[in-house]
CSV table of C-alpha atoms in Angstrom, one decimal:
chain,number,residue,atom,x,y,z
A,1,MET,CA,-6.2,5.2,-24.5
A,2,ASP,CA,-9.5,3.9,-23.0
A,3,LYS,CA,-7.9,2.6,-19.7
A,4,ASN,CA,-7.7,4.7,-16.4
A,5,TYR,CA,-4.6,2.8,-15.3
A,6,TRP,CA,-1.8,2.3,-17.6
A,7,ILE,CA,2.0,2.0,-18.3
A,8,THR,CA,3.5,4.0,-21.1
A,9,LYS,CA,6.8,4.4,-22.9
A,10,GLU,CA,5.8,7.9,-24.2
A,11,PRO,CA,6.1,11.2,-22.4
A,12,ILE,CA,3.2,11.8,-20.0
A,13,ASN,CA,0.6,14.3,-20.6
A,14,PRO,CA,-1.1,15.0,-17.2
A,15,GLY,CA,-4.2,16.2,-19.2
A,16,ASP,CA,-4.9,12.7,-20.2
A,17,CYS,CA,-5.5,11.7,-16.6
A,18,ILE,CA,-7.5,14.8,-15.9
A,19,ASP,CA,-9.7,14.2,-18.8
A,20,LYS,CA,-10.6,10.8,-17.5
A,21,VAL,CA,-11.8,12.0,-14.0
A,22,VAL,CA,-13.6,15.4,-14.8
A,23,ARG,CA,-17.3,14.9,-14.2
A,24,ASN,CA,-20.4,16.8,-13.1
A,25,GLU,CA,-20.5,15.5,-9.5
A,26,ALA,CA,-16.8,16.5,-8.9
A,27,GLY,CA,-16.0,19.8,-7.1
A,28,ALA,CA,-12.3,19.0,-7.1
A,29,VAL,CA,-9.7,17.5,-9.3
A,30,ASN,CA,-6.5,16.9,-7.6
A,31,THR,CA,-3.3,16.0,-9.5
A,32,PHE,CA,0.0,14.7,-8.5
A,33,MET,CA,3.1,14.4,-10.7
A,34,GLY,CA,6.3,12.6,-9.7
A,35,THR,CA,9.2,14.0,-11.6
A,36,VAL,CA,12.9,13.1,-12.1
A,37,ARG,CA,15.1,14.9,-9.6
A,38,GLU,CA,18.7,15.9,-10.4
A,39,PHE,CA,20.2,15.7,-6.9
A,40,THR,CA,19.6,13.3,-4.1
A,41,LYS,CA,21.7,13.9,-0.9
A,42,GLY,CA,24.2,15.8,-3.1
A,43,LYS,CA,24.6,13.0,-5.6
A,44,ARG,CA,23.9,14.0,-9.2
A,45,THR,CA,21.5,11.8,-11.3
A,46,LEU,CA,22.2,11.9,-15.0
A,47,PHE,CA,19.1,10.1,-16.0
A,48,LEU,CA,16.7,7.2,-14.8
A,49,GLU,CA,15.6,4.1,-16.3
A,50,TYR,CA,12.2,2.5,-15.3
A,51,GLN,CA,11.1,-1.0,-15.8
A,52,ALA,CA,7.7,-2.5,-15.1
A,53,TYR,CA,6.0,-6.0,-15.0
A,54,VAL,CA,3.4,-4.2,-17.1
A,55,PRO,CA,0.3,-6.4,-16.9
A,56,MET,CA,0.7,-6.8,-13.2
A,57,ALA,CA,1.5,-3.1,-12.6
A,58,GLU,CA,-1.6,-2.0,-14.5
A,59,LYS,CA,-3.7,-4.4,-12.4
A,60,LYS,CA,-2.2,-3.1,-9.2
A,61,LEU,CA,-2.8,0.5,-10.2
A,62,GLU,CA,-6.4,-0.5,-10.8
A,63,GLN,CA,-6.4,-2.1,-7.3
A,64,ILE,CA,-5.2,1.2,-5.9
A,65,GLY,CA,-8.0,3.0,-7.6
A,66,ASP,CA,-10.5,0.5,-6.1
A,67,GLU,CA,-9.1,0.9,-2.6
A,68,ILE,CA,-9.6,4.6,-3.0
A,69,LYS,CA,-13.2,4.1,-4.0
A,70,GLU,CA,-13.6,1.9,-1.0
A,71,LYS,CA,-12.2,4.4,1.4
A,72,TRP,CA,-13.4,7.7,0.0
A,73,GLY,CA,-16.6,6.6,-1.8
A,74,ASN,CA,-17.4,8.9,-4.6
A,75,ALA,CA,-14.0,9.2,-6.4
A,76,GLU,CA,-12.7,8.7,-10.0
A,77,ILE,CA,-9.1,8.0,-10.4
A,78,ALA,CA,-6.7,7.9,-13.3
A,79,ILE,CA,-3.0,6.9,-13.0
A,80,VAL,CA,-0.2,6.6,-15.6
A,81,HIS,CA,3.4,5.6,-15.1
A,82,ARG,CA,6.1,5.9,-17.6
A,83,ILE,CA,8.9,3.4,-18.2
A,84,GLY,CA,12.1,3.4,-20.2
A,85,ARG,CA,14.7,6.2,-20.1
A,86,LEU,CA,13.6,9.5,-18.3
A,87,GLU,CA,15.6,12.7,-18.2
A,88,ILE,CA,15.8,15.2,-15.4
A,89,THR,CA,12.4,17.0,-15.0
A,90,ASP,CA,10.5,14.3,-16.9
A,91,ILE,CA,7.2,13.2,-15.4
A,92,ALA,CA,7.5,9.5,-14.1
A,93,VAL,CA,4.0,9.3,-12.8
A,94,ALA,CA,0.8,11.2,-13.0
A,95,ILE,CA,-2.4,10.8,-10.8
A,96,ALA,CA,-5.7,12.6,-11.1
A,97,VAL,CA,-8.5,12.1,-8.6
A,98,SER,CA,-11.9,13.8,-8.7
A,99,THR,CA,-14.2,13.9,-5.8
A,100,PRO,CA,-17.2,16.1,-4.8
A,101,HIS,CA,-15.1,18.0,-2.1
A,102,ARG,CA,-11.4,19.0,-2.1
A,103,ALA,CA,-10.2,17.3,1.1
A,104,ASP,CA,-11.0,13.9,-0.2
A,105,ALA,CA,-9.2,14.6,-3.6
A,106,PHE,CA,-6.0,15.7,-1.7
A,107,ASP,CA,-6.1,12.7,0.7
A,108,ALA,CA,-6.8,10.1,-2.0
A,109,SER,CA,-4.0,11.4,-4.3
A,110,ARG,CA,-1.5,11.1,-1.4
A,111,TYR,CA,-2.7,7.6,-0.8
A,112,ALA,CA,-2.3,6.7,-4.3
A,113,ILE,CA,1.3,7.7,-4.7
A,114,GLU,CA,2.3,6.0,-1.4
A,115,ARG,CA,0.7,2.8,-2.4
A,116,ILE,CA,2.4,2.9,-5.7
A,117,LYS,CA,5.8,3.3,-4.0
A,118,GLU,CA,5.1,0.1,-1.8
A,119,MET,CA,3.4,-2.4,-4.1
A,120,VAL,CA,3.3,-1.7,-7.8
A,121,PRO,CA,5.9,-3.8,-9.6
A,122,ILE,CA,7.9,-0.9,-11.2
A,123,TRP,CA,11.7,-0.4,-10.6
A,124,LYS,CA,14.0,2.5,-11.0
A,125,LYS,CA,17.6,2.4,-12.0
A,126,GLU,CA,19.6,5.4,-11.1
A,127,HIS,CA,22.4,6.4,-13.6
A,128,TRP,CA,24.8,8.7,-11.7
A,129,GLU,CA,28.0,10.3,-12.8
A,130,ASP,CA,30.0,7.5,-11.2
A,131,GLY,CA,27.9,4.4,-11.6
A,132,GLU,CA,24.4,2.9,-11.7
A,133,LYS,CA,22.1,1.0,-9.5
A,134,TRP,CA,18.6,-0.6,-9.4
A,135,LEU,CA,17.0,1.0,-6.4
A,136,GLY,CA,14.9,-1.2,-4.1
A,137,ASP,CA,13.1,0.0,-1.1
A,138,GLN,CA,14.6,3.4,-0.8
A,139,LYS,CA,14.4,3.6,3.0
A,140,GLU,CA,15.5,0.1,3.6
A,141,ASN,CA,13.2,-0.2,6.5
A,142,ILE,CA,10.8,-2.9,5.3
A,143,SER,CA,11.5,-6.5,5.0
A,144,TYR,CA,9.8,-7.9,2.0
A,145,GLU,CA,10.6,-11.5,2.9
A,146,ALA,CA,7.8,-13.6,1.7
A,147,LYS,CA,5.0,-11.2,2.5
A,148,ILE,CA,2.6,-9.2,0.8
A,149,PRO,CA,2.8,-5.5,1.4
A,150,SER,CA,-0.2,-4.3,3.5
A,151,LYS,CA,-2.0,-1.0,3.4
A,152,GLU,CA,-0.5,-0.2,6.9
A,153,GLU,CA,3.0,-0.1,5.4
A,154,MET,CA,2.6,3.5,4.0
A,155,ARG,CA,5.9,5.2,3.6
A,156,ASP,CA,6.8,8.8,3.6
A,157,ASP,CA,9.2,9.2,0.8
B,1,MET,CA,6.8,-26.3,-17.3
B,2,ILE,CA,6.8,-23.3,-15.0
B,3,ASN,CA,7.5,-19.9,-16.5
B,4,VAL,CA,9.7,-17.6,-14.3
B,5,LEU,CA,10.2,-13.9,-14.7
B,6,PHE,CA,13.0,-11.8,-13.3
B,7,PHE,CA,13.1,-8.0,-13.1
B,8,ALA,CA,15.5,-5.2,-12.3
B,9,GLU,CA,18.6,-6.4,-10.4
B,10,LEU,CA,17.6,-10.0,-10.5
B,11,GLN,CA,17.3,-9.9,-14.3
B,12,GLU,CA,20.9,-8.4,-14.6
B,13,THR,CA,22.3,-10.9,-12.1
B,14,SER,CA,20.8,-13.9,-13.7
B,15,GLY,CA,21.2,-12.6,-17.3
B,16,HIS,CA,17.7,-13.6,-18.1
B,17,GLU,CA,14.3,-12.0,-18.3
B,18,LYS,CA,12.5,-15.3,-18.5
B,19,VAL,CA,13.4,-18.9,-17.8
B,20,THR,CA,11.4,-22.1,-17.7
B,21,VAL,CA,11.6,-24.8,-15.1
B,22,ASP,CA,10.6,-28.3,-16.1
B,23,GLU,CA,8.6,-29.0,-13.0
B,24,ASP,CA,5.0,-29.5,-12.0
B,25,GLY,CA,3.4,-29.0,-8.5
B,26,LEU,CA,6.2,-27.6,-6.3
B,27,SER,CA,6.0,-25.0,-3.7
B,28,VAL,CA,7.3,-21.4,-4.4
B,29,SER,CA,9.9,-21.9,-1.7
B,30,GLU,CA,11.1,-25.1,-3.5
B,31,LEU,CA,11.2,-23.3,-6.8
B,32,LYS,CA,13.2,-20.4,-5.2
B,33,SER,CA,15.9,-22.7,-3.8
B,34,LYS,CA,16.3,-24.3,-7.2
B,35,LEU,CA,16.6,-21.0,-8.9
B,36,SER,CA,18.9,-19.3,-6.4
B,37,THR,CA,21.3,-22.1,-6.9
B,38,ALA,CA,21.1,-22.4,-10.7
B,39,TYR,CA,21.4,-18.6,-11.3
B,40,GLU,CA,23.5,-17.6,-8.2
B,41,LEU,CA,20.8,-15.2,-7.0
B,42,SER,CA,21.7,-14.7,-3.4
B,43,ARG,CA,19.2,-11.9,-3.1
B,44,LEU,CA,16.1,-13.9,-4.3
B,45,ASP,CA,14.9,-14.0,-0.7
B,46,GLN,CA,14.4,-10.3,-0.7
B,47,ALA,CA,12.0,-10.5,-3.6
B,48,MET,CA,8.2,-10.7,-3.3
B,49,ILE,CA,6.5,-13.4,-5.4
B,50,ALA,CA,3.7,-13.2,-7.8
B,51,VAL,CA,2.0,-16.2,-9.3
B,52,ASN,CA,-0.1,-15.4,-12.3
B,53,GLU,CA,0.2,-11.6,-11.6
B,54,GLU,CA,-1.0,-11.9,-8.0
B,55,TYR,CA,1.2,-11.6,-4.9
B,56,SER,CA,1.6,-15.0,-3.3
B,57,GLN,CA,3.2,-16.8,-0.4
B,58,GLU,CA,6.1,-19.2,-0.2
B,59,ASP,CA,3.9,-22.2,0.4
B,60,THR,CA,1.7,-21.5,-2.7
B,61,VAL,CA,2.0,-24.6,-5.0
B,62,VAL,CA,2.8,-23.8,-8.6
B,63,ASN,CA,2.0,-26.0,-11.6
B,64,SER,CA,3.0,-26.4,-15.2
B,65,GLY,CA,1.8,-23.3,-17.1
B,66,ASP,CA,1.9,-21.0,-14.2
B,67,VAL,CA,3.9,-17.7,-14.4
B,68,VAL,CA,6.0,-17.0,-11.3
B,69,ALA,CA,7.5,-13.6,-11.1
B,70,PHE,CA,10.2,-12.6,-8.6
B,71,ILE,CA,9.6,-8.9,-7.6
B,72,PRO,CA,12.6,-7.2,-5.9
B,73,PRO,CA,11.6,-4.3,-3.6
B,74,VAL,CA,9.8,-1.7,-5.8
B,75,SER,CA,10.9,1.8,-6.6
B,76,GLY,CA,8.2,3.4,-8.8
B,77,GLY,CA,6.7,6.7,-8.4
């Protein structure tokens, strides 16, 4: 895989992201992994199904990387998101960011995952014991009517 | 001919991943009203719109050969 931003149907190895950002100028590599949680507000998830608009999703992940480079300057970023059926504890997304100093690597990783949750065309379908549903905006506090999500709409989720 | 992509619940409700609309030069909002009637997509208004893989506005004019994707609220991560 020669891309730094990609969608995969295979299990994620976070080492693949780390390898892409390790470099001489970096004093910090921060990683974030999003994993499949079993219980949400007492409701048991059996498994998840992710779908993506793959070419656009990869472009939008790259855009997030570009935004990070603009905000934090010297940063290298790699992001992979998995699609298809994922079991409890599977890694859905892995992010690695390298920067000269640690504060920027932490902040930029956080920025990346929040931006993914607001604007990358990837969807999650929950399969519960008693049903299934494609989840939308999980906080239901943003109207998407005819508008492009802005950088200001960062959510804490 | 405009190519239209549906995802997630829109895909399930319409029963299609991809449809084509035999039109040229109409606005996204005009296309939307045609589709929501044809496929009974009452929640189409909640979707963002991407034209040729970039987020676009309701007044964007789409032409034959363009790919219009309806993007329900995302839930990746």
